[in-house]
GROMACS .gro file of C-alpha atoms in nm:
model
  196
    1UNK     CA    1   8.381   2.104   2.723
    2UNK     CA    2   8.442   2.473   2.793
    3UNK     CA    3   8.646   2.624   3.074
    4UNK     CA    4   8.782   2.966   3.164
    5UNK     CA    5   9.150   3.041   3.118
    6UNK     CA    6   9.240   3.008   3.486
    7UNK     CA    7   8.971   2.754   3.573
    8UNK     CA    8   9.041   2.392   3.662
    9UNK     CA    9   8.804   2.121   3.540
   10UNK     CA   10   8.815   1.761   3.663
   11UNK     CA   11   8.655   1.441   3.541
   12UNK     CA   12   8.626   1.108   3.718
   13UNK     CA   13   8.701   0.778   3.546
   14UNK     CA   14   8.629   0.443   3.711
   15UNK     CA   15   8.929   0.234   3.607
   16UNK     CA   16   9.030  -0.124   3.700
   17UNK     CA   17   9.382  -0.197   3.822
   18UNK     CA   18   9.675  -0.248   3.583
   19UNK     CA   19   9.496  -0.072   3.297
   20UNK     CA   20   9.656   0.158   3.043
   21UNK     CA   21   9.470   0.486   2.988
   22UNK     CA   22   9.543   0.706   2.687
   23UNK     CA   23   9.403   1.058   2.657
   24UNK     CA   24   9.420   1.302   2.366
   25UNK     CA   25   9.336   1.667   2.415
   26UNK     CA   26   9.319   1.977   2.197
   27UNK     CA   27   9.270   2.334   2.321
   28UNK     CA   28   9.097   2.611   2.127
   29UNK     CA   29   9.078   2.974   2.245
   30UNK     CA   30   8.779   3.205   2.189
   31UNK     CA   31   8.856   3.491   1.949
   32UNK     CA   32   8.667   3.811   2.032
   33UNK     CA   33   8.713   3.956   1.681
   34UNK     CA   34   8.597   3.651   1.486
   35UNK     CA   35   8.343   3.540   1.752
   36UNK     CA   36   8.456   3.182   1.710
   37UNK     CA   37   8.708   2.939   1.853
   38UNK     CA   38   9.049   2.943   1.682
   39UNK     CA   39   9.173   2.614   1.541
   40UNK     CA   40   9.489   2.630   1.750
   41UNK     CA   41   9.593   2.818   2.059
   42UNK     CA   42   9.966   2.890   2.021
   43UNK     CA   43  10.150   2.948   2.346
   44UNK     CA   44   9.868   2.800   2.549
   45UNK     CA   45   9.909   2.465   2.718
   46UNK     CA   46   9.732   2.241   2.963
   47UNK     CA   47   9.842   2.108   3.300
   48UNK     CA   48   9.713   1.753   3.326
   49UNK     CA   49   9.697   1.601   3.674
   50UNK     CA   50   9.584   1.243   3.742
   51UNK     CA   51   9.507   1.136   4.098
   52UNK     CA   52   9.448   0.778   4.211
   53UNK     CA   53   9.166   0.669   4.448
   54UNK     CA   54   9.421   0.686   4.731
   55UNK     CA   55   9.490   1.055   4.648
   56UNK     CA   56   9.833   0.974   4.505
   57UNK     CA   57   9.935   1.183   4.204
   58UNK     CA   58  10.003   0.949   3.911
   59UNK     CA   59  10.067   1.219   3.650
   60UNK     CA   60  10.127   1.591   3.668
   61UNK     CA   61  10.263   1.739   3.349
   62UNK     CA   62  10.233   2.042   3.122
   63UNK     CA   63  10.133   1.970   2.763
   64UNK     CA   64  10.101   2.198   2.461
   65UNK     CA   65   9.777   2.308   2.294
   66UNK     CA   66   9.729   1.951   2.183
   67UNK     CA   67   9.888   1.636   2.309
   68UNK     CA   68   9.856   1.284   2.437
   69UNK     CA   69   9.892   1.172   2.797
   70UNK     CA   70   9.914   0.814   2.921
   71UNK     CA   71   9.917   0.649   3.259
   72UNK     CA   72   9.864   0.305   3.404
   73UNK     CA   73   9.636   0.253   3.702
   74UNK     CA   74   9.785   0.033   3.971
   75UNK     CA   75   9.470   0.024   4.188
   76UNK     CA   76   9.102  -0.012   4.101
   77UNK     CA   77   8.869   0.279   4.161
   78UNK     CA   78   8.777   0.633   4.063
   79UNK     CA   79   9.070   0.822   3.916
   80UNK     CA   80   9.042   1.201   3.895
   81UNK     CA   81   9.179   1.367   3.580
   82UNK     CA   82   9.211   1.747   3.606
   83UNK     CA   83   9.286   2.006   3.339
   84UNK     CA   84   9.400   2.367   3.386
   85UNK     CA   85   9.546   2.608   3.133
   86UNK     CA   86   9.895   2.751   3.181
   87UNK     CA   87   9.767   3.104   3.113
   88UNK     CA   88   9.981   3.366   3.286
   89UNK     CA   89   9.714   3.636   3.275
   90UNK     CA   90   9.556   3.749   3.600
   91UNK     CA   91   9.218   3.602   3.684
   92UNK     CA   92   9.053   3.944   3.640
   93UNK     CA   93   9.156   3.985   3.276
   94UNK     CA   94   9.168   3.617   3.187
   95UNK     CA   95   8.807   3.610   3.076
   96UNK     CA   96   8.873   3.418   2.760
   97UNK     CA   97   8.690   3.092   2.711
   98UNK     CA   98   8.869   2.775   2.612
   99UNK     CA   99   8.720   2.476   2.435
  100UNK     CA  100   8.884   2.144   2.515
  101UNK     CA  101   8.836   1.841   2.296
  102UNK     CA  102   8.908   1.529   2.500
  103UNK     CA  103   8.924   1.165   2.400
  104UNK     CA  104   9.001   0.913   2.676
  105UNK     CA  105   9.049   0.548   2.594
  106UNK     CA  106   9.062   0.302   2.883
  107UNK     CA  107   9.240  -0.027   2.825
  108UNK     CA  108   9.406   0.089   2.507
  109UNK     CA  109   9.605  -0.176   2.322
  110UNK     CA  110   9.885  -0.078   2.092
  111UNK     CA  111   9.909  -0.277   1.774
  112UNK     CA  112  10.239  -0.244   1.595
  113UNK     CA  113  10.134  -0.185   1.233
  114UNK     CA  114  10.489  -0.217   1.103
  115UNK     CA  115  10.507  -0.567   1.251
  116UNK     CA  116  10.175  -0.660   1.097
  117UNK     CA  117  10.295  -0.562   0.753
  118UNK     CA  118  10.582  -0.804   0.779
  119UNK     CA  119  10.620  -1.038   0.487
  120UNK     CA  120  10.640  -1.344   0.702
  121UNK     CA  121  10.281  -1.463   0.765
  122UNK     CA  122  10.383  -1.655   1.077
  123UNK     CA  123  10.508  -1.333   1.238
  124UNK     CA  124  10.187  -1.155   1.142
  125UNK     CA  125   9.972  -1.428   1.299
  126UNK     CA  126  10.201  -1.432   1.604
  127UNK     CA  127  10.169  -1.054   1.654
  128UNK     CA  128   9.791  -1.064   1.617
  129UNK     CA  129   9.775  -1.356   1.859
  130UNK     CA  130   9.980  -1.164   2.119
  131UNK     CA  131   9.747  -0.867   2.079
  132UNK     CA  132   9.442  -1.090   2.129
  133UNK     CA  133   9.598  -1.244   2.440
  134UNK     CA  134   9.661  -0.894   2.578
  135UNK     CA  135   9.299  -0.800   2.510
  136UNK     CA  136   9.181  -1.119   2.684
  137UNK     CA  137   9.389  -1.025   2.990
  138UNK     CA  138   9.233  -0.679   2.986
  139UNK     CA  139   8.880  -0.824   2.969
  140UNK     CA  140   8.966  -1.060   3.256
  141UNK     CA  141   9.090  -0.767   3.468
  142UNK     CA  142   8.769  -0.575   3.388
  143UNK     CA  143   8.557  -0.873   3.496
  144UNK     CA  144   8.755  -0.915   3.819
  145UNK     CA  145   8.710  -0.547   3.894
  146UNK     CA  146   8.335  -0.568   3.833
  147UNK     CA  147   8.318  -0.875   4.060
  148UNK     CA  148   8.498  -0.681   4.335
  149UNK     CA  149   8.254  -0.392   4.298
  150UNK     CA  150   7.954  -0.629   4.301
  151UNK     CA  151   8.085  -0.804   4.615
  152UNK     CA  152   8.139  -0.470   4.791
  153UNK     CA  153   7.788  -0.357   4.693
  154UNK     CA  154   7.639  -0.686   4.812
  155UNK     CA  155   7.813  -0.657   5.150
  156UNK     CA  156   7.686  -0.302   5.189
  157UNK     CA  157   7.332  -0.413   5.102
  158UNK     CA  158   7.345  -0.701   5.350
  159UNK     CA  159   7.472  -0.471   5.628
  160UNK     CA  160   7.196  -0.222   5.550
  161UNK     CA  161   6.931  -0.495   5.558
  162UNK     CA  162   7.067  -0.623   5.891
  163UNK     CA  163   7.062  -0.270   6.037
  164UNK     CA  164   6.704  -0.220   5.918
  165UNK     CA  165   6.600  -0.548   6.083
  166UNK     CA  166   6.756  -0.448   6.417
  167UNK     CA  167   6.602  -0.101   6.394
  168UNK     CA  168   6.259  -0.258   6.337
  169UNK     CA  169   6.308  -0.485   6.642
  170UNK     CA  170   6.416  -0.187   6.857
  171UNK     CA  171   6.114   0.016   6.740
  172UNK     CA  172   5.880  -0.275   6.820
  173UNK     CA  173   6.029  -0.313   7.170
  174UNK     CA  174   5.996   0.062   7.230
  175UNK     CA  175   5.632   0.059   7.117
  176UNK     CA  176   5.550  -0.243   7.335
  177UNK     CA  177   5.722  -0.090   7.641
  178UNK     CA  178   5.543   0.245   7.588
  179UNK     CA  179   5.210   0.059   7.553
  180UNK     CA  180   5.271  -0.140   7.874
  181UNK     CA  181   5.371   0.180   8.055
  182UNK     CA  182   5.053   0.358   7.934
  183UNK     CA  183   4.831   0.067   8.043
  184UNK     CA  184   5.003   0.057   8.385
  185UNK     CA  185   4.972   0.436   8.424
  186UNK     CA  186   4.604   0.427   8.324
  187UNK     CA  187   4.535   0.136   8.561
  188UNK     CA  188   4.710   0.318   8.848
  189UNK     CA  189   4.506   0.632   8.768
  190UNK     CA  190   4.178   0.439   8.777
  191UNK     CA  191   4.275   0.268   9.104
  192UNK     CA  192   4.371   0.604   9.262
  193UNK     CA  193   4.034   0.753   9.157
  194UNK     CA  194   3.858   0.438   9.283
  195UNK     CA  195   3.694   0.375   8.947
  196UNK     CA  196   3.804   0.011   8.937
   0.00000   0.00000   0.00000
């Protein structure tokens, strides 16, 4: 995505609890002379700020033109990840565009390649088994989070349906009472005019 030098851009990631998130970013600056983005932007960095669903700051750090940030969510929900350049130029003259390459991996699992290349086959199988168990735990956490979201959605739907039912009953009672009032008023009018 593209941003201005002094502009802040945020993205929202829906992340389950106890999940490791790894993000890689790379910044390129627009060159007016070449009319293209430079491969690297020396001296330019990015402030990365991660906020939890409870508005608690999980990460706030300055990185270079390219880097990797990691954090672990401790609560399920929408986490806000914001990026802003550390440009020191004033907003009036900071008209340069920046291109940010971003790769976010949710539920990343680290596999120790040096351990896998061990000569002992039992250790290799053991390491792979531990990695599979970790991935199973991650899938279980994802499923639990989706169940929580589905239950919350179902409760909201049931409350809405209940409210609609009561609103329909109230409307029906209002219509019946207005109808009875109109009939009574019309009857009283006819009696006063001696038409009945």
